[in-house]
Short mmCIF file of C-alpha atoms in Angstrom, two decimals:
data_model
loop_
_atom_site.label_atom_id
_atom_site.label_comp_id
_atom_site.label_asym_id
_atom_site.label_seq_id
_atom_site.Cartn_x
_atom_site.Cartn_y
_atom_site.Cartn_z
CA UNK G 5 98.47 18.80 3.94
CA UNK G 6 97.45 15.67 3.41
CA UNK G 7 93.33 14.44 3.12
CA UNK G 8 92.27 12.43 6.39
CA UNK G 9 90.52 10.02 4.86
CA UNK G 10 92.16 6.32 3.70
CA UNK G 11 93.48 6.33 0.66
CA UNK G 12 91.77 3.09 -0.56
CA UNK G 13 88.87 5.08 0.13
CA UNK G 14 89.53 7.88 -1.42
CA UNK G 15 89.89 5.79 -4.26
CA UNK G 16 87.27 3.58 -4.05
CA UNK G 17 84.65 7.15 -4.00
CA UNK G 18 86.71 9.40 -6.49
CA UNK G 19 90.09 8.19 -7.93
CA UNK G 20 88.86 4.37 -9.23
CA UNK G 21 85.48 5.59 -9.51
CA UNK G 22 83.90 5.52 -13.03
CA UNK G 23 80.31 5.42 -14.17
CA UNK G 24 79.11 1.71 -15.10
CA UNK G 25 78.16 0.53 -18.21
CA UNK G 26 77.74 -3.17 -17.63
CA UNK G 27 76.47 -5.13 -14.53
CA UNK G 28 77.13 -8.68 -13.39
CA UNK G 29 73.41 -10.04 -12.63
CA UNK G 30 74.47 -10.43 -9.13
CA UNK G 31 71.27 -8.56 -7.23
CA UNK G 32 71.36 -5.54 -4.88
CA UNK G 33 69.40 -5.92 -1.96
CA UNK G 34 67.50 -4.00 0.30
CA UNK G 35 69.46 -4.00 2.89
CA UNK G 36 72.27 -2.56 0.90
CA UNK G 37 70.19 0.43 -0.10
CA UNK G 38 68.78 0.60 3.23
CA UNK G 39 72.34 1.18 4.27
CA UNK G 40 73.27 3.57 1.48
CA UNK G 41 70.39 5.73 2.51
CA UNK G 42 71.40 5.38 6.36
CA UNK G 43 74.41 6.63 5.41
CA UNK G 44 73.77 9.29 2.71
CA UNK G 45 71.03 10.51 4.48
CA UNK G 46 73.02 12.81 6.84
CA UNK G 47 74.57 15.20 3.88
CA UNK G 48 73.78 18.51 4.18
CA UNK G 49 71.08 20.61 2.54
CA UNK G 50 69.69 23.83 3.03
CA UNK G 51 67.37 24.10 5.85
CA UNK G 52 67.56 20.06 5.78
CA UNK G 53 64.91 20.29 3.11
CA UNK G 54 65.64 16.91 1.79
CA UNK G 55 63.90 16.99 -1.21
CA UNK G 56 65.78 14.20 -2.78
CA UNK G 57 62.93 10.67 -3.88
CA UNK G 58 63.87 7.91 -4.86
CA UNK G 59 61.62 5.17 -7.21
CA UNK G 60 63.63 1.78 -7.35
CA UNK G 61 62.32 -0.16 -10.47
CA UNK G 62 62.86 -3.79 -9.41
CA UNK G 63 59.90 -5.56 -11.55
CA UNK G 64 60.45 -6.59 -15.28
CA UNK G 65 57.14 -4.83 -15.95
CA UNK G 66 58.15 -1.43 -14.58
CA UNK G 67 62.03 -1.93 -16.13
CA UNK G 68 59.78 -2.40 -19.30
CA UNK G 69 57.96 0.73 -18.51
CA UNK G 70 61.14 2.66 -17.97
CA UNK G 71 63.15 1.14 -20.34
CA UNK G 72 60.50 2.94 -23.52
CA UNK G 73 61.58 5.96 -21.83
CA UNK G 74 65.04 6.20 -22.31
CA UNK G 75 67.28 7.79 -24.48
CA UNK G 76 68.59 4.70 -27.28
CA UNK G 77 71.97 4.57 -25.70
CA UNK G 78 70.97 4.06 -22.65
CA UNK G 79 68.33 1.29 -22.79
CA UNK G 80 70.33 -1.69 -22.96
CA UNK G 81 72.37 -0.36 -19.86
CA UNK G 82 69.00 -0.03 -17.94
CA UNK G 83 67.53 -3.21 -19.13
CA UNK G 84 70.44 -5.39 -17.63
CA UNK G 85 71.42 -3.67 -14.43
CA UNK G 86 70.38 -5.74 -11.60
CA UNK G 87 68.67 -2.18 -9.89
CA UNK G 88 67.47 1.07 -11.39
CA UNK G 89 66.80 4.00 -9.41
CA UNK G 90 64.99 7.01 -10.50
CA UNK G 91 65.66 9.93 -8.43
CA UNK G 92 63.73 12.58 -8.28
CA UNK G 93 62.86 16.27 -6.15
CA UNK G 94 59.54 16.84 -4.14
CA UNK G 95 58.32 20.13 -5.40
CA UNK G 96 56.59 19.79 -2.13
CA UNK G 97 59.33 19.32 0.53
CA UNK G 98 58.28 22.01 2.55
CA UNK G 99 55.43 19.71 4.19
CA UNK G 100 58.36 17.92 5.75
CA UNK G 101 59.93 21.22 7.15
CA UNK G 102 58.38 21.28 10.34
CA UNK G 103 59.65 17.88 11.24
CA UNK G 104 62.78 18.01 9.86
CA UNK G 105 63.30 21.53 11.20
CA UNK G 106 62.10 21.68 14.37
CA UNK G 107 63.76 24.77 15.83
CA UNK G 108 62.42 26.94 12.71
CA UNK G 109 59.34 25.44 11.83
CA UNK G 110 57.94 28.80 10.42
CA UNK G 111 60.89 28.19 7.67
CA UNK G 112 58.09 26.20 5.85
CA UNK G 113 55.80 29.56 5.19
CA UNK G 114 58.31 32.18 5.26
CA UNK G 115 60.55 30.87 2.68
CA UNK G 116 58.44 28.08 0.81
CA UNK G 117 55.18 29.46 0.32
CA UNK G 118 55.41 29.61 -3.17
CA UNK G 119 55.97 26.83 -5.86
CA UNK G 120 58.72 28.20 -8.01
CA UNK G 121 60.58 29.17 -4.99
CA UNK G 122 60.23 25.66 -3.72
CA UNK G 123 61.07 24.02 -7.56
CA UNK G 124 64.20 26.05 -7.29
CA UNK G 125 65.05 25.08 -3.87
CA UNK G 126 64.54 21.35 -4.72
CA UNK G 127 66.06 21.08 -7.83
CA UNK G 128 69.28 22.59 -6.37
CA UNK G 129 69.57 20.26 -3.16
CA UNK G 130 67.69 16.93 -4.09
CA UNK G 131 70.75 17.40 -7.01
CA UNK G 132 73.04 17.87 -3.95
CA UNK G 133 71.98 14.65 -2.05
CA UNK G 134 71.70 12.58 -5.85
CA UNK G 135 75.51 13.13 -5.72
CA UNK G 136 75.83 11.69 -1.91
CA UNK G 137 73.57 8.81 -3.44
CA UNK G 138 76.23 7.96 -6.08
CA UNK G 139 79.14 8.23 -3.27
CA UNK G 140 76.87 6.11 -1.12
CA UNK G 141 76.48 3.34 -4.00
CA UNK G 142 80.21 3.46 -4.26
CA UNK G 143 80.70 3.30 -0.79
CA UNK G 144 78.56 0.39 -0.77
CA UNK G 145 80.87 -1.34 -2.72
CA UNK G 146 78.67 -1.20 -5.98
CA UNK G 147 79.08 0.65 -9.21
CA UNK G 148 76.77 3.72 -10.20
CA UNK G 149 75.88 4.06 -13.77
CA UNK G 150 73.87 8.10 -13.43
CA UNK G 151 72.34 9.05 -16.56
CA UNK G 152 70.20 11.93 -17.74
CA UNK G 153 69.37 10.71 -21.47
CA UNK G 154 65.59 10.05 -20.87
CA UNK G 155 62.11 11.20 -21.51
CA UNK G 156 61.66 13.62 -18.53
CA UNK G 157 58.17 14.07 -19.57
CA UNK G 158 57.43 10.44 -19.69
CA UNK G 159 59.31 9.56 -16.78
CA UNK G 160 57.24 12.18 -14.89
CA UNK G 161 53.97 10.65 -15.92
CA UNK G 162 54.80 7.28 -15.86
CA UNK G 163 56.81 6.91 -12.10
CA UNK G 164 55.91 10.00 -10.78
CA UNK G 165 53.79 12.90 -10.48
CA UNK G 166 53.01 16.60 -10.89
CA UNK G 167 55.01 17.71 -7.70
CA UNK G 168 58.07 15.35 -8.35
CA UNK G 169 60.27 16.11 -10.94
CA UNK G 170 63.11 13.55 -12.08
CA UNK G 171 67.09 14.46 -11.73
CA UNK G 172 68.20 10.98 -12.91
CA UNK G 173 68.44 7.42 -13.93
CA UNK G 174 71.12 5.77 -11.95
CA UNK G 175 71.72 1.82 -13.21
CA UNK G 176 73.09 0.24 -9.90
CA UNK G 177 75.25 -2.95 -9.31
CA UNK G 178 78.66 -4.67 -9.61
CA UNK G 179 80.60 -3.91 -12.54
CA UNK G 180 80.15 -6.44 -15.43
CA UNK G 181 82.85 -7.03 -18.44
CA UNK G 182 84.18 -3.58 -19.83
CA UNK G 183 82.32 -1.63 -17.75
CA UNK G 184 84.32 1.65 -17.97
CA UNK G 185 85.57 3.88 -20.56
CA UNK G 186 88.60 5.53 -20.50
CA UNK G 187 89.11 8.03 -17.71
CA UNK G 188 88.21 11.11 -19.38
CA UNK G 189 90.39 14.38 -18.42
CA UNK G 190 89.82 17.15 -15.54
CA UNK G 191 90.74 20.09 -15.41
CA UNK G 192 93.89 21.26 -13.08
CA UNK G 193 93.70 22.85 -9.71
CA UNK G 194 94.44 26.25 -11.72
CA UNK G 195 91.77 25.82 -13.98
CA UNK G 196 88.94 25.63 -11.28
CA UNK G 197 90.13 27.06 -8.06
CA UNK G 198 90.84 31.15 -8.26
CA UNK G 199 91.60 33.54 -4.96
CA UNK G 200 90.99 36.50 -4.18
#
């Protein structure tokens, strides 16, 4: 059986889909991560939590900021990408739960009353909806360059706070001159996928 969806698109999200190095210095807008939100928006998470936040660092003085905060490697990527994102989970989603759950607005006590419960809860899904962010960039028609080599710590304390806690730096725009490496292997079907 076949997958429904166009194969240019399944393409343009998965197969031709590579994580950017280099960026033309053609901007991204607002309105294109208005739509990428409008559209990524409506993946699932558990009890619709939505933990996922997102910090866009448009100013040279907070790319500056950022910049000292990431891993060597990494900081010439960040410094020339026409948009950086930081995306990180609300420790303290559950304030959201009555609104976003309105059928089980009790969810918020019953189930998130505590803080590592909720830190557990958010880590996992606000990681979930990161991953439609990427597909959403790509959708978009721009290139997502996700990276995890950073000062957490820093990151926290300079963007953030105590109850957010960062996933990821995602560099964000059209690919620039050798932008990709080499597609790296997968493993098979028979490697990943076992029934029982």
């Amino acid at each position: 059986m076949s997958l429904v969806l166009d194969p240019a698109a399944q393409d343009l999200l998965f197969r031709e889909a590579r994580t950017a190095n280099t960026f033309t210095d053609e901007p991204v807008t607002d309105e294109q991560v208005q739509a990428i939100y409008d559209l990524v928006k409506f993946g699932p998470t558990a009890f619709n939590q939505s933990p996922l936040r997102v910090v866009l660092v448009r100013s040279a003085e907070g790319r500056e900021r950022l910049v000292q905060h990431m891993a060597e490697g990494n900081r010439p990527k960040t410094a020339t990408a026409p948009l950086v994102a930081i995306l990180a989970a609300d420790n303290e989603f559950h304030e959201e739960l009555p609104a976003l759950l309105p059928h089980f607005p009790q969810a918020k006590d019953l189930f998130f009353a505590e803080r590592p419960v909720r830190e557990s809860a958010a880590g996992l899904n606000a990681a979930l909806q990161a991953a439609y962010f990427i597909i959403g960039v790509r959708a978009a028609g721009l290139a997502a360059g996700p990276m995890t080599g950073y000062d957490a710590a820093g990151i926290q304390k300079e963007f953030l706070d105590d109850d957010h806690t960062p996933l990821m730096v995602i560099n964000i725009g059209k690919p620039g001159e050798d932008a990709w490496f080499p597609r790296s292997p997968r493993l098979s079907y028979d490697e990943v996928i076992k029934t029982v």
